[in-house]
CSV table of C-alpha atoms in Angstrom, one decimal:
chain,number,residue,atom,x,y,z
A,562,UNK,CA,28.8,24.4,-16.7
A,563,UNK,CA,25.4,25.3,-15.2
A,564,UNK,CA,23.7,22.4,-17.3
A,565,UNK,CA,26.3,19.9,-15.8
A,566,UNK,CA,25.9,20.7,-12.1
A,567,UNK,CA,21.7,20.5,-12.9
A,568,UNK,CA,22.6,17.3,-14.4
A,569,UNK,CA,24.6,15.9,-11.7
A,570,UNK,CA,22.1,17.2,-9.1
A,571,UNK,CA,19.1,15.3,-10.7
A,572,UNK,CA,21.1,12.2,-10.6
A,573,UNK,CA,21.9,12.9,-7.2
A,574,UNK,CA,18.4,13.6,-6.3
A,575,UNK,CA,17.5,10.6,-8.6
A,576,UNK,CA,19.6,8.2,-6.8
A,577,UNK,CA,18.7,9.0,-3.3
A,578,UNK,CA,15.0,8.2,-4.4
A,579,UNK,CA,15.7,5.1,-5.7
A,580,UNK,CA,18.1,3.9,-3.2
A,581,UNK,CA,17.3,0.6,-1.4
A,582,UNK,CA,18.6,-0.1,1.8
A,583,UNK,CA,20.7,-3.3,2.3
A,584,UNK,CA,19.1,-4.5,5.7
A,585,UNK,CA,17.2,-8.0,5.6
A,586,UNK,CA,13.7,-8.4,6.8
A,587,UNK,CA,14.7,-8.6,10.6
A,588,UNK,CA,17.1,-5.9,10.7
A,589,UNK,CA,14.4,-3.3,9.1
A,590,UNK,CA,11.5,-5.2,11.3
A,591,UNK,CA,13.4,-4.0,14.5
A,592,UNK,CA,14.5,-0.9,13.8
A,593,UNK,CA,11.0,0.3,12.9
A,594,UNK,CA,9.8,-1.0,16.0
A,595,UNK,CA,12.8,0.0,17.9
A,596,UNK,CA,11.8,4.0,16.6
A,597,UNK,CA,8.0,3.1,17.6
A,598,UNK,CA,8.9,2.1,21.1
A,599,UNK,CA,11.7,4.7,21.6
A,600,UNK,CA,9.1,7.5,20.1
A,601,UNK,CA,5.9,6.6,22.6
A,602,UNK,CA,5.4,9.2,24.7
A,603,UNK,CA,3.4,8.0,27.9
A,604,UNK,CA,1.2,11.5,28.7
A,605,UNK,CA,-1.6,14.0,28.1
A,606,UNK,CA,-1.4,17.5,26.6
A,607,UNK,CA,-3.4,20.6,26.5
A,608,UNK,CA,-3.2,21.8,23.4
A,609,UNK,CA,-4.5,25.4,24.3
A,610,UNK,CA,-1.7,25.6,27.3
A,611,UNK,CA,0.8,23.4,26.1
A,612,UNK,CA,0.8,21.8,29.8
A,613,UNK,CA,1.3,18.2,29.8
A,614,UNK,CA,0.1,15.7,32.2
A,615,UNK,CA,1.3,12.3,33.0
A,616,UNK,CA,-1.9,11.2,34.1
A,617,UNK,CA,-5.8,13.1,33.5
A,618,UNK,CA,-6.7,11.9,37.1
A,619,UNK,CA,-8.3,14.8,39.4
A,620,UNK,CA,-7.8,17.0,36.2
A,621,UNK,CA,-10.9,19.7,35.8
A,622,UNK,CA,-12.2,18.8,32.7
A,623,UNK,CA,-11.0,20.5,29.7
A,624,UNK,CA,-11.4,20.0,26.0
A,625,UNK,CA,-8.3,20.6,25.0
A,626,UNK,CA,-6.5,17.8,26.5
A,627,UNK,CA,-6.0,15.1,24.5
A,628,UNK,CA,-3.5,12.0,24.1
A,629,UNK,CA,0.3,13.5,23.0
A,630,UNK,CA,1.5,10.8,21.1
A,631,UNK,CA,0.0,9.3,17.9
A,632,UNK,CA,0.7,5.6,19.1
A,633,UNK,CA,-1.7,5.8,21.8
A,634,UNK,CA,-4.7,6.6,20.1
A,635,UNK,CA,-7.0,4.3,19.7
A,636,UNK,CA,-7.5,3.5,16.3
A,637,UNK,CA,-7.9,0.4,14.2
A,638,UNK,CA,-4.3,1.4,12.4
A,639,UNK,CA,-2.7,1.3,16.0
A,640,UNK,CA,-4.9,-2.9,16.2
A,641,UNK,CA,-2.3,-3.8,13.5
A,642,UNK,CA,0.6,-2.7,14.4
A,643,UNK,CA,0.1,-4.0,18.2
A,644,UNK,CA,-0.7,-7.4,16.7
A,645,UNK,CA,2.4,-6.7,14.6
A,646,UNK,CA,4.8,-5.7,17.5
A,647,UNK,CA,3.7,-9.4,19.3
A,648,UNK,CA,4.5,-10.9,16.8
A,649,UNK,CA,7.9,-9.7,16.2
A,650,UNK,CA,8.2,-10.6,20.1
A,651,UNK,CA,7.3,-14.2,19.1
A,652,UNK,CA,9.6,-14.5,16.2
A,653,UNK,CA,12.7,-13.0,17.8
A,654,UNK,CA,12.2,-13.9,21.4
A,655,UNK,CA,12.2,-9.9,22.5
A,656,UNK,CA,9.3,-9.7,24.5
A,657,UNK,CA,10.6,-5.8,24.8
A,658,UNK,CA,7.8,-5.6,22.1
A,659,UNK,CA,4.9,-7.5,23.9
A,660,UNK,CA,5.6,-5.7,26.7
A,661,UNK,CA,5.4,-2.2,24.9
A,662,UNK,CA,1.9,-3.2,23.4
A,663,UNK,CA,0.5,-4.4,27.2
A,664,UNK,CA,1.8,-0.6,28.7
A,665,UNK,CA,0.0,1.2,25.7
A,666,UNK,CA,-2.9,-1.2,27.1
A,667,UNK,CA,-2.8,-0.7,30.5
A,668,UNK,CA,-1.8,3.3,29.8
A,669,UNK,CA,-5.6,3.3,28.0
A,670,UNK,CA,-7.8,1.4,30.8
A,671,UNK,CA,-6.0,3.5,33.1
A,672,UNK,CA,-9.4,4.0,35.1
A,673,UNK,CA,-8.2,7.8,35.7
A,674,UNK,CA,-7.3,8.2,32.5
A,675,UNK,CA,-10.4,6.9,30.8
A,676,UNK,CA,-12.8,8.2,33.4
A,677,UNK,CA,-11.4,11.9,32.3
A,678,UNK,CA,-12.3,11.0,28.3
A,679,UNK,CA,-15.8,9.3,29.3
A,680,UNK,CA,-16.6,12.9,29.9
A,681,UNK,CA,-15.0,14.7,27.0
A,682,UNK,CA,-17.0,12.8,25.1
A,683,UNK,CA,-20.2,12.8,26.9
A,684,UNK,CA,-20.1,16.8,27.9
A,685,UNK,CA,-18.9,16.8,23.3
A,686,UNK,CA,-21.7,14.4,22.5
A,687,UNK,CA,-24.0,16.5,24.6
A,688,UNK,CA,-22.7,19.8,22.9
A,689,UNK,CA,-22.4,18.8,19.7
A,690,UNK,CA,-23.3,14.9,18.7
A,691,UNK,CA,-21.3,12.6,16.5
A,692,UNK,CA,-19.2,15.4,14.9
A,693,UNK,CA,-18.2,16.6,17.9
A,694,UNK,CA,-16.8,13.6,19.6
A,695,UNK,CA,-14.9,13.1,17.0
A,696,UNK,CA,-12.7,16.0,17.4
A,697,UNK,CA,-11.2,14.1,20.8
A,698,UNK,CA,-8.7,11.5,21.7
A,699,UNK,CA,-10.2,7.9,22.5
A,700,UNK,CA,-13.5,8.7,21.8
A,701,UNK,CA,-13.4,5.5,19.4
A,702,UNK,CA,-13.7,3.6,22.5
A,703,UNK,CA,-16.7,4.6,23.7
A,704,UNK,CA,-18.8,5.2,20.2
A,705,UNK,CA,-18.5,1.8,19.4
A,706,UNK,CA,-20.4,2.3,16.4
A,707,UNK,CA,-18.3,1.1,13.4
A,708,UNK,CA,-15.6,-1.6,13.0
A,709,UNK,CA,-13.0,1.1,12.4
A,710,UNK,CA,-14.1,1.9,16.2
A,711,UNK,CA,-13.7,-1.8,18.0
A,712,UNK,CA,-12.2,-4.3,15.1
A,713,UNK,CA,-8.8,-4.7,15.1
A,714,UNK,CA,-8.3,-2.7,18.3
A,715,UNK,CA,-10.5,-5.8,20.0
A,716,UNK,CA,-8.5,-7.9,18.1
A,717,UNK,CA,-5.0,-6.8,19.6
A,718,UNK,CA,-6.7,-6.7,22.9
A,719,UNK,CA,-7.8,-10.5,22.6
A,720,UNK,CA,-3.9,-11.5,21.4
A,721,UNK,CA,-2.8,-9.2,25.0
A,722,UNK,CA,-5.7,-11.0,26.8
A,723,UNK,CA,-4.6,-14.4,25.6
A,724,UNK,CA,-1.4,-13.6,27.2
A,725,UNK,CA,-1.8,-11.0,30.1
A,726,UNK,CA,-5.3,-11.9,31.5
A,727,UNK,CA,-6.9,-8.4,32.7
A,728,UNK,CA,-10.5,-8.0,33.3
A,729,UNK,CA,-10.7,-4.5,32.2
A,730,UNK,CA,-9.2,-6.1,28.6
A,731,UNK,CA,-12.0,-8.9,28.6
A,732,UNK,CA,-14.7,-6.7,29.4
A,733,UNK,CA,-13.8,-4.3,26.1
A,734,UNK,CA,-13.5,-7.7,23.9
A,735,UNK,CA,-17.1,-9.2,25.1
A,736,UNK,CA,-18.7,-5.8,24.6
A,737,UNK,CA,-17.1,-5.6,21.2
A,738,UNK,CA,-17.9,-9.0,20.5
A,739,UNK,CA,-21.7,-8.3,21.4
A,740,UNK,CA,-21.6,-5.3,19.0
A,741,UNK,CA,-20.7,-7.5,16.0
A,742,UNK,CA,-22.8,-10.2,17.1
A,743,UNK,CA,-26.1,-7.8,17.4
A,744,UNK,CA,-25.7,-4.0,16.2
A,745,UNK,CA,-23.2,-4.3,13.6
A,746,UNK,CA,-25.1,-3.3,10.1
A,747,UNK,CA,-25.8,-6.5,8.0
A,748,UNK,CA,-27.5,-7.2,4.9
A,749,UNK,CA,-30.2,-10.4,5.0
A,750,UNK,CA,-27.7,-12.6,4.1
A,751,UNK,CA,-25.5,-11.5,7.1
A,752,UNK,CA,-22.9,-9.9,5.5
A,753,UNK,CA,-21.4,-7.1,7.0
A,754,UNK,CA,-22.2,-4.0,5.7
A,755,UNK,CA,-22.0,-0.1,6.1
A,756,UNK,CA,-24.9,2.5,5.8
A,757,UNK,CA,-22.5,4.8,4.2
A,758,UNK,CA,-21.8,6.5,1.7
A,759,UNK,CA,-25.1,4.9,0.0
A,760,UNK,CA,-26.9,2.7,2.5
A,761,UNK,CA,-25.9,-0.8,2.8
A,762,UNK,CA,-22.3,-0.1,0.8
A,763,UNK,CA,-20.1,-3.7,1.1
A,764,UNK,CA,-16.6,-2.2,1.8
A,765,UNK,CA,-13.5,-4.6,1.2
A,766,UNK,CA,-11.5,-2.8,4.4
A,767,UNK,CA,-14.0,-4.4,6.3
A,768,UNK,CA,-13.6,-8.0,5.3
A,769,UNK,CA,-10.1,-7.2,7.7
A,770,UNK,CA,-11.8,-5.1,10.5
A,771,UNK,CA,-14.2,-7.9,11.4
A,772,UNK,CA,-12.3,-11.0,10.6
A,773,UNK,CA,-9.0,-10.1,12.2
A,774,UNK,CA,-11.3,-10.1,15.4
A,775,UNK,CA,-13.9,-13.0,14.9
A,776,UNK,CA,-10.8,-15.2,13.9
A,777,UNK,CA,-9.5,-14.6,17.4
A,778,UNK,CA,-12.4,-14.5,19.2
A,779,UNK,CA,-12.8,-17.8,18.1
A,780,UNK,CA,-9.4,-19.1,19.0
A,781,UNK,CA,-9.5,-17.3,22.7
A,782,UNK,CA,-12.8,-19.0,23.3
A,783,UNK,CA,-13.1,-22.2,21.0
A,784,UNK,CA,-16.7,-21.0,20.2
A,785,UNK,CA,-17.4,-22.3,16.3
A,786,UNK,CA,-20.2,-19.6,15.4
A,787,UNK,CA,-17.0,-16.9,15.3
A,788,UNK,CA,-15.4,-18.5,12.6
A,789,UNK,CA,-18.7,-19.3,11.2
A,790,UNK,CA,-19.0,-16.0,11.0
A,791,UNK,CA,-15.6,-15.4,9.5
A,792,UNK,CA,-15.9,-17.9,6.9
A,793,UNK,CA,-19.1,-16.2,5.5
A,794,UNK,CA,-17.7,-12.5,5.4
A,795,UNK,CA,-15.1,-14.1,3.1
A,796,UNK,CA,-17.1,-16.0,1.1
A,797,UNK,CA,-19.5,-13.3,0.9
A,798,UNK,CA,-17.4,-10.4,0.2
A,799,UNK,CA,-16.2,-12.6,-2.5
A,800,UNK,CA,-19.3,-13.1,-4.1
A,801,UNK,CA,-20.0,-9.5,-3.9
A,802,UNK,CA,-17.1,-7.6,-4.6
A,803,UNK,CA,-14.8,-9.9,-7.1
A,804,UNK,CA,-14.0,-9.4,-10.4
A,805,UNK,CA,-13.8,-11.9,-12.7
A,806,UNK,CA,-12.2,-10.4,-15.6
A,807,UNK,CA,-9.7,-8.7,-13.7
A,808,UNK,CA,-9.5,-11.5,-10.6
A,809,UNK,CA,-8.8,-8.3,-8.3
A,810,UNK,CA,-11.7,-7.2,-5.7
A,811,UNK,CA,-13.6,-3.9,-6.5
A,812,UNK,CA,-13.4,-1.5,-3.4
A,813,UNK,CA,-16.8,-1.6,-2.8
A,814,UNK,CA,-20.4,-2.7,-3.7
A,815,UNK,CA,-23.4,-0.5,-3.8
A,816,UNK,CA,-26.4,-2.9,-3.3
A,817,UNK,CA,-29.1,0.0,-3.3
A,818,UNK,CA,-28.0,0.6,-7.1
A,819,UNK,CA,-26.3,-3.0,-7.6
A,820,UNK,CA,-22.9,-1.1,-8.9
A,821,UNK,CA,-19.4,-1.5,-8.0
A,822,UNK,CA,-17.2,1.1,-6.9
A,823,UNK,CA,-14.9,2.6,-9.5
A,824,UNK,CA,-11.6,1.7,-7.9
A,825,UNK,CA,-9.7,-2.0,-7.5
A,826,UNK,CA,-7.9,-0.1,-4.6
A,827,UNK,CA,-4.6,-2.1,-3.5
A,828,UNK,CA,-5.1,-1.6,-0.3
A,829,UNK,CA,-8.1,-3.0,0.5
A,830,UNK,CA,-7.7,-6.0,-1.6
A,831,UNK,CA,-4.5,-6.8,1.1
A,832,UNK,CA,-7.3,-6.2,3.2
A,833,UNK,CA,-9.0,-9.0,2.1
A,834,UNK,CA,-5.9,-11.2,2.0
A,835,UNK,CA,-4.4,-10.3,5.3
A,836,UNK,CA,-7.9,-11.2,7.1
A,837,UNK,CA,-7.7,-15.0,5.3
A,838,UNK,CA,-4.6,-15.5,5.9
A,839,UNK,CA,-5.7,-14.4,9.4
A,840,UNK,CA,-8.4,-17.0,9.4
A,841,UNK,CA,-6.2,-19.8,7.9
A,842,UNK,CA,-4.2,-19.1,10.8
A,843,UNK,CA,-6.5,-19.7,13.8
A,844,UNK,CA,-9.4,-21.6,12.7
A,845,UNK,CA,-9.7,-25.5,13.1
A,846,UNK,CA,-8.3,-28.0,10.6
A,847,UNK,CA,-11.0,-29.7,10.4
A,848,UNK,CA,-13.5,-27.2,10.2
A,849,UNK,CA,-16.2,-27.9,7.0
A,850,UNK,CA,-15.4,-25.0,5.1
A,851,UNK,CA,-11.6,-24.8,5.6
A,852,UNK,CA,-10.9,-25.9,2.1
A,853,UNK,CA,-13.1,-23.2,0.7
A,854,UNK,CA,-11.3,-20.0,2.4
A,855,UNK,CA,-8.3,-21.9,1.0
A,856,UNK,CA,-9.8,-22.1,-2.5
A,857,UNK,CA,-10.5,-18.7,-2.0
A,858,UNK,CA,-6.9,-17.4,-1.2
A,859,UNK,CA,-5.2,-19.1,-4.0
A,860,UNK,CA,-7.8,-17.1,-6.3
A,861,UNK,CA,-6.9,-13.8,-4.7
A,862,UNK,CA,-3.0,-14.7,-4.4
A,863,UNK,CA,-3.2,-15.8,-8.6
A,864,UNK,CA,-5.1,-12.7,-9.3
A,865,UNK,CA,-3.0,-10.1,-7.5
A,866,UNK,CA,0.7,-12.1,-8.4
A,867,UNK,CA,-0.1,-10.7,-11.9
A,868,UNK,CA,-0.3,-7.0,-11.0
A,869,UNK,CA,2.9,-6.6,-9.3
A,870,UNK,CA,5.1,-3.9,-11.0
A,871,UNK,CA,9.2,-3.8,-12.3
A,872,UNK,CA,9.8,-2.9,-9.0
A,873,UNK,CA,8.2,-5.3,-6.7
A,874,UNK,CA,5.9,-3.0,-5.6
A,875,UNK,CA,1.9,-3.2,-5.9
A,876,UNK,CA,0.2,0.4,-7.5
A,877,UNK,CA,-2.0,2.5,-5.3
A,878,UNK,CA,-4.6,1.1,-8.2
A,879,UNK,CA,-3.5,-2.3,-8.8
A,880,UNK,CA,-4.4,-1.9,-12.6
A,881,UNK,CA,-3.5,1.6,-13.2
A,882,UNK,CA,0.3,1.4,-13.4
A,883,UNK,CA,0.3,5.2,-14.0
A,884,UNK,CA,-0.6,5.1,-9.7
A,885,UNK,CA,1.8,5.2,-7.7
A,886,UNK,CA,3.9,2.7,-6.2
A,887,UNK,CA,2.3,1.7,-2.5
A,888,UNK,CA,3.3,0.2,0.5
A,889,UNK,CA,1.1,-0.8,2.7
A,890,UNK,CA,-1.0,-2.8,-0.4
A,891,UNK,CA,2.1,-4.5,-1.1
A,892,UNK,CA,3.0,-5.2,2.6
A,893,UNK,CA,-0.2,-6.9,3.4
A,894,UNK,CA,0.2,-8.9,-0.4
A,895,UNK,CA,3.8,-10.0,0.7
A,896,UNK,CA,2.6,-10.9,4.3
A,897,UNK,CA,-0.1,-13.1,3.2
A,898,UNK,CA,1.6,-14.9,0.4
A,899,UNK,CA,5.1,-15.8,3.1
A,900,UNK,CA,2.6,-17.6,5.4
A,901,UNK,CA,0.4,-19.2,2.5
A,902,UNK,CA,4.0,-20.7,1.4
A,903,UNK,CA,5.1,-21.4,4.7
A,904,UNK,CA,1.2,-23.1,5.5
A,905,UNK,CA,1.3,-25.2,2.5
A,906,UNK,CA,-2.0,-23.2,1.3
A,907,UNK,CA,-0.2,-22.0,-1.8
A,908,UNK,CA,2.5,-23.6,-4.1
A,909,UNK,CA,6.2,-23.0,-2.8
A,910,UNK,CA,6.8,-21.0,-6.2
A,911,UNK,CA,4.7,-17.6,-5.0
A,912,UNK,CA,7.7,-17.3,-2.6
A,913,UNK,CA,9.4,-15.6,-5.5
A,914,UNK,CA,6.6,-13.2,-5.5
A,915,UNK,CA,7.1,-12.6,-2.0
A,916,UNK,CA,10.8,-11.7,-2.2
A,917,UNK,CA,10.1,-9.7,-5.0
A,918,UNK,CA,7.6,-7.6,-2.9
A,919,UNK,CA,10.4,-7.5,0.2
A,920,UNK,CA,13.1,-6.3,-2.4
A,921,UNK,CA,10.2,-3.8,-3.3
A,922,UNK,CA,9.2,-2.5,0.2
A,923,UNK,CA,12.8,-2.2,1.4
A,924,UNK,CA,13.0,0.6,-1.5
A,925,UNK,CA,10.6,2.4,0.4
A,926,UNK,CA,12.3,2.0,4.3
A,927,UNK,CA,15.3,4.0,5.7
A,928,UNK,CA,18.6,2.7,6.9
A,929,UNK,CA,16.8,4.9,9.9
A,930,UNK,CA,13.9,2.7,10.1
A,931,UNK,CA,11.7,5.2,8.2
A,932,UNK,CA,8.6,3.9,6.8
A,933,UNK,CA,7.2,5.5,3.3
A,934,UNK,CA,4.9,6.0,0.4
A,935,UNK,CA,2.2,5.2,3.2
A,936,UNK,CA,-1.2,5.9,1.5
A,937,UNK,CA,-3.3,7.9,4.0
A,938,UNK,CA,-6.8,6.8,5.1
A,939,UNK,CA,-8.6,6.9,2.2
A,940,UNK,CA,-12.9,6.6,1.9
A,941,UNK,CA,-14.8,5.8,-1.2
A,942,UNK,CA,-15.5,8.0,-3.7
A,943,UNK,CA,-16.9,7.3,-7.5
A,944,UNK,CA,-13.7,9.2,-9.1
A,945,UNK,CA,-10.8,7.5,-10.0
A,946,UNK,CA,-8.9,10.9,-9.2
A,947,UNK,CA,-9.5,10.2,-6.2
A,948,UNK,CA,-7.8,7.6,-5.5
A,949,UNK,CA,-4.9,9.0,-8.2
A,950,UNK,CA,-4.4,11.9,-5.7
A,951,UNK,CA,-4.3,10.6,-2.4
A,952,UNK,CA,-1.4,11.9,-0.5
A,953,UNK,CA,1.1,9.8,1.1
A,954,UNK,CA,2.7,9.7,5.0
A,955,UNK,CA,6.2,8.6,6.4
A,956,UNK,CA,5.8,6.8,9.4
A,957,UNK,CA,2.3,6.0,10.3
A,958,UNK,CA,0.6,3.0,11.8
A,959,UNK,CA,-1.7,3.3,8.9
A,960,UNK,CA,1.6,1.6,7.0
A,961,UNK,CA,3.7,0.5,9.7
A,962,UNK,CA,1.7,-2.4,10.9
A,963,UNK,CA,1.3,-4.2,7.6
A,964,UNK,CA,4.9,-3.7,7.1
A,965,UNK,CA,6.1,-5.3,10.0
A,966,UNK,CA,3.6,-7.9,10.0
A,967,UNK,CA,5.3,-8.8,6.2
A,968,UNK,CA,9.0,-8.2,7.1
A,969,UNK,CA,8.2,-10.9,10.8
A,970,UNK,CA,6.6,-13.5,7.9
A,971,UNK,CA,9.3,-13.3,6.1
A,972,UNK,CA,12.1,-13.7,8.3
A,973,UNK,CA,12.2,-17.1,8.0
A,974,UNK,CA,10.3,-17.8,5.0
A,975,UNK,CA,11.9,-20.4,2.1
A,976,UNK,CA,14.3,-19.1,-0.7
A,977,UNK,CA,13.2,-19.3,-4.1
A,978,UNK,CA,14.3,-22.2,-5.8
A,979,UNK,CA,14.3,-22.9,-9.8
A,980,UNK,CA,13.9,-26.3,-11.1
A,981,UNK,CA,16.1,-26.8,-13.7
A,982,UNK,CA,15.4,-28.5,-17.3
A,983,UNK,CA,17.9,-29.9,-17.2
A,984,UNK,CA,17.1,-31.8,-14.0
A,985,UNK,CA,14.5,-33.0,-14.9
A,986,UNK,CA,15.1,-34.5,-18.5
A,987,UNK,CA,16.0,-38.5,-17.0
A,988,UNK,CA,12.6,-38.1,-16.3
A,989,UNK,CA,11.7,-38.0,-20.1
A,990,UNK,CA,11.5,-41.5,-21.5
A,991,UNK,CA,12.7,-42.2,-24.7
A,992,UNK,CA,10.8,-44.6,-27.1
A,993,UNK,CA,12.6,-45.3,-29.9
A,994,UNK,CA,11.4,-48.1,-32.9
């Protein structure tokens, strides 16, 4: 009797894990960001005290107060899902959402609020340099060192600026744009690069933190050189970081020792195809090298089509089916392949793919609106255990933005639809002697 009830629990248990929720895209799409918005908290805590503050203004300053509530940090993972939540405003005509991202805005370059961090981080940077300003909320803003710092945050800002002019907005978005422009790293060639963790290492994650904010750069302002710019980090990263045996991208290249990186991680190759279809998106029709980036996206979209799993789902290590299943790789694959379809970039059948991914991602989302198998910020490392053994979140912006940015695409993308033989044979002539 025992052996039964152990039996019937694991089924139990078994089932439950496996279950898929029966919502659509837009069902799931709003109640994810239905729990975002109803889970914002708008204040400050001191985490010694536990005294919270609705504003910092006047406050003496402490170190221990920081921001209470993870969606208003700012943080390239909060960039997507901002650009996410406006367009689910666009799609369903609920501008509840754009609203929600222009009060996390305004809630930031609150000039109380952000005078009270300019001095945590100056009195941390003074007291203990770069490692200790990182300990502190917002202090991405004013380091301004790395893409992860300015990239898609900027980004977001330019889609809010586009739409809710604020000077305090377009100040932040010219200064980051003058960071890419002349203090971002770079090798010769101009590709974007980072001095870490050997010097001059080509990351794929970046190909997203910089395009997702030169492509809209160059919308907001019509200025050519941005998607210039844009076009070469593709075409670049390509060239560096491809595989051609595998027609995945590598995580990284090494050009002091001219070695990939051990890992064809999913996530940063949807990196890669989120900031194309990004491009694609926003720059001209008739810009010169259109037709490559498009080239280019096919490639990527072939190559990764043939490393989806049973399920739907993308691996953690696209070709390593012994990873485990991922969402926010396949999110970002399913994204960019709806639009390609719906853009005419890539042939109507790759919807199938798509759907196959959705069927795949809703396996991983709550009736509730719960978000899972998020991989966490992950680095480089030259051990596939690494990558084997990173943990996984439930409802974090690190996973949340790509998902809703692939359940808003497909909304209204095409149904699959088989040609049949047998549709086709009066086609077939018949010569007969």
């Amino acid at each position: 009797m025992k052996k039964v009830l152990i039996s019937c629990t694991f089924l139990l248990i078994a089932s439950f894990a496996f279950a898929q929720t029966k919502m659509g895209a837009n069902e799931a799409a709003v109640k994810i960001a239905d729990r975002i918005l109803q889970s914002t908290t708008y204040e400050f805590k001191n985490v010694k005290t536990g005294e919270t503050y609705k504003s910092v203004k006047n406050l003496p300053l402490s170190m221990d107060v920081k921001v209470n509530c993870k969606y208003n940090n700012w943080h390239y993972t909060n960039g997507v899902t901002n650009i996410a939540l406006m367009e689910l405003a666009d799609k369903t005509g609920d501008k509840k959402y754009e609203k929600y991202v222009l009060r996390n805005m305004n809630f930031v370059f609150n000039d109380g609020n952000l005078d009270f961090f300019r001095k945590q981080y100056d009195q941390a940077m003074k007291d203990e340099g770069w490692y200790g300003v990182r300990k502190l909320s917002w202090h991405m803003i004013f380091r301004g060192k790395r893409l992860d710092d300015n990239g898609p945050m900027g980004a977001s800002l330019i889609e809010l600026q586009m739409r809710h002019p604020n000077t305090a907005f377009l100040n932040y978005v010219n200064e980051t744009a003058e960071h890419l422009n002349t203090s971002e790293p770079r090798l010769v060639d101009g590709t974007i690069a980072r001095i870490w963790p050997h010097v001059n290492t080509i990351w794929a994650d970046d190909a997203f933190m910089a395009i997702s904010f030169l492509a809209r750069m160059g919308k907001m302002t019509g200025e050519e050189k941005y998607f210039n710019d844009a076009v070469n980090q593709v075409l670049n990263y390509t060239r560096y970081l491809w595989c051609p045996e595998k027609q995945i991208y590598y995580h990284c290249y090494h050009t002091d020792n001219k070695e990939h990186g051990v890992a064809h991680w999913s996530r940063a190759n949807g990196w890669v195809f989120m900031a194309q279809a990004d491009l694609l998106s926003m720059m001209p029709e008739d810009h010169p090298m259109r037709q490559a980036v498009i080239d280019n996206f096919r490639r990527q979209a072939s190559g990764v089509a043939r490393y989806q799993g049973k399920n739907g789902l993308w691996h953690q290590l696209l070709d390593k089916e012994d990873s485990y299943e991922e969402i926010t790789g396949t999110a970002m694959f399913v994204f960019g392949i709806a639009r390609g379809v719906k853009e005419g970039w890539l042939h109507p059948d790759f919807i199938y793919v798509a759907e196959q991914g959705l069927k795949g991602m809703m396996r991983k989302i709550t009736d509730r609106g719960d978000v899972t198998s998020i991989c966490v910020g992950t680095g480089i490392m030259p051990s596939l255990a690494y990558y084997y053994n990173r943990p996984t979140q439930e409802n974090d912006p690190m996973g949340e933005g790509p998902v809703l940015r692939a359940l808003v695409e497909m909304m209204d993308a095409p149904k699959y639809t088989e040609i049949k033989a047998e549709q086709q044979y009066d086609k077939i002539g018949v010569s007969r002697k």
